[in-house]
């Protein structure tokens, strides 16, 4: 299904992005990665307009088309107490501006049946304290998804995935960490990679503008103090 197709994956040198790239390669696709970490295709900063333009030129020079575009690179996570103006803007450049601009650069080269998949986060709908830069960027890319789906209608389907707790080291958790999830375990990168490939496949041909949350059911679980074993133990300063 993916033989000789061209898949572009941002942040593909490690973690979820690495798993996505590996699954595409296993299925026969050519994979073009951009990451600040060392990789075998392109080392660059997603927050840099020049790097995005150089990367896009390389992809088109090498392959002449794009079948699948996966925006996976994670933004900086800092909260309101410590995040500077520049750091917050950088998080948005990596998490929202880069997906928008790279899509714009590559859109005229999308092959028939092209698909774009944005990696958002379950933090696009809920938060912990001191996560503003990351959460704002993930909320932005979730909204960008349905806007792009309308603008690219007829040219590419656009969907997003919102992962919950994904352990990129494939650690097997037991006890409360696992059991708090209705699915009974913590997620791993293949849980996300498999959905990416499904959304890029013809089997998902009627799905566009959608956000799919893959979090083991955590965001569907109602939690109240002293209910079903949940107990709030707030930190108090003494």
Tab-separated table of C-alpha atoms in Angstrom, residues 27-123:
chain	number	residue	atom	x	y	z
A	27	UNK	CA	5.612	-0.664	4.641
A	28	UNK	CA	7.887	0.279	1.726
A	29	UNK	CA	7.762	4.091	1.789
A	30	UNK	CA	10.592	6.580	1.365
A	31	UNK	CA	10.864	8.632	4.567
A	32	UNK	CA	12.134	12.218	4.738
A	33	UNK	CA	12.888	13.403	8.276
A	34	UNK	CA	13.649	16.845	9.624
A	35	UNK	CA	14.887	16.988	13.204
A	36	UNK	CA	17.417	18.920	15.261
A	37	UNK	CA	18.797	15.562	16.366
A	38	UNK	CA	21.159	13.626	14.071
A	39	UNK	CA	19.339	11.626	11.408
A	40	UNK	CA	19.981	10.265	7.925
A	41	UNK	CA	18.051	12.894	5.960
A	42	UNK	CA	17.961	16.525	7.183
A	43	UNK	CA	19.114	18.169	10.406
A	44	UNK	CA	17.290	21.442	10.952
A	45	UNK	CA	15.301	23.653	13.302
A	46	UNK	CA	11.528	23.598	12.794
A	47	UNK	CA	11.440	27.090	14.269
A	48	UNK	CA	13.578	28.448	11.408
A	49	UNK	CA	11.902	29.623	8.198
A	50	UNK	CA	15.140	29.102	6.261
A	51	UNK	CA	15.505	25.514	7.489
A	52	UNK	CA	11.907	24.714	6.542
A	53	UNK	CA	12.463	26.117	3.055
A	54	UNK	CA	15.753	24.243	2.602
A	55	UNK	CA	14.125	21.013	3.778
A	56	UNK	CA	11.163	21.402	1.419
A	57	UNK	CA	13.507	22.056	-1.504
A	58	UNK	CA	15.475	18.906	-0.684
A	59	UNK	CA	12.357	16.734	-0.489
A	60	UNK	CA	11.117	17.985	-3.869
A	61	UNK	CA	14.558	17.715	-5.479
A	62	UNK	CA	14.902	14.132	-4.238
A	63	UNK	CA	11.399	12.835	-4.922
A	64	UNK	CA	9.326	15.439	-6.766
A	65	UNK	CA	6.189	14.770	-4.744
A	66	UNK	CA	4.798	14.170	-1.238
A	67	UNK	CA	2.241	11.500	-0.420
A	68	UNK	CA	2.090	11.840	3.365
A	69	UNK	CA	3.047	14.727	5.631
A	70	UNK	CA	3.241	14.070	9.378
A	71	UNK	CA	3.785	17.030	11.706
A	72	UNK	CA	5.147	15.417	14.846
A	73	UNK	CA	7.920	17.679	16.224
A	74	UNK	CA	7.097	18.631	19.839
A	75	UNK	CA	7.202	22.225	21.073
A	76	UNK	CA	8.928	23.445	24.216
A	77	UNK	CA	6.993	22.873	27.442
A	78	UNK	CA	7.282	25.714	29.955
A	79	UNK	CA	4.712	27.323	32.217
A	80	UNK	CA	3.647	30.841	33.038
A	81	UNK	CA	6.087	31.115	35.955
A	82	UNK	CA	9.225	30.392	33.908
A	83	UNK	CA	8.411	30.769	30.215
A	84	UNK	CA	9.782	33.909	28.577
A	85	UNK	CA	8.164	35.826	25.728
A	86	UNK	CA	10.748	34.435	23.315
A	87	UNK	CA	10.351	30.870	24.538
A	88	UNK	CA	6.570	31.021	24.213
A	89	UNK	CA	6.848	32.362	20.665
A	90	UNK	CA	9.395	29.674	19.802
A	91	UNK	CA	7.034	26.965	21.068
A	92	UNK	CA	4.321	28.324	18.780
A	93	UNK	CA	6.753	28.531	15.841
A	94	UNK	CA	7.654	24.860	16.225
A	95	UNK	CA	4.194	23.632	17.173
A	96	UNK	CA	1.895	25.681	14.933
A	97	UNK	CA	3.740	27.927	12.485
A	98	UNK	CA	6.042	25.174	11.188
A	99	UNK	CA	3.181	22.746	10.405
A	100	UNK	CA	1.305	25.552	8.641
A	101	UNK	CA	4.300	26.773	6.650
A	102	UNK	CA	5.689	23.360	5.707
A	103	UNK	CA	2.236	22.325	4.499
A	104	UNK	CA	2.101	25.522	2.455
A	105	UNK	CA	5.548	24.846	0.958
A	106	UNK	CA	4.690	21.279	-0.030
A	107	UNK	CA	0.983	21.566	-0.914
A	108	UNK	CA	1.530	22.058	-4.649
A	109	UNK	CA	3.541	18.829	-4.709
A	110	UNK	CA	0.961	16.639	-2.971
A	111	UNK	CA	0.320	13.461	-4.926
A	112	UNK	CA	-3.233	12.242	-5.591
A	113	UNK	CA	-4.622	10.743	-2.403
A	114	UNK	CA	-2.257	12.727	-0.173
A	115	UNK	CA	-2.789	12.883	3.571
A	116	UNK	CA	-1.586	15.183	6.334
A	117	UNK	CA	-1.503	14.007	9.949
A	118	UNK	CA	-0.837	16.435	12.791
A	119	UNK	CA	0.298	15.133	16.169
A	120	UNK	CA	-1.534	17.161	18.796
A	121	UNK	CA	-1.928	16.007	22.421
A	122	UNK	CA	-4.637	15.225	24.933
A	123	UNK	CA	-3.366	18.463	26.481
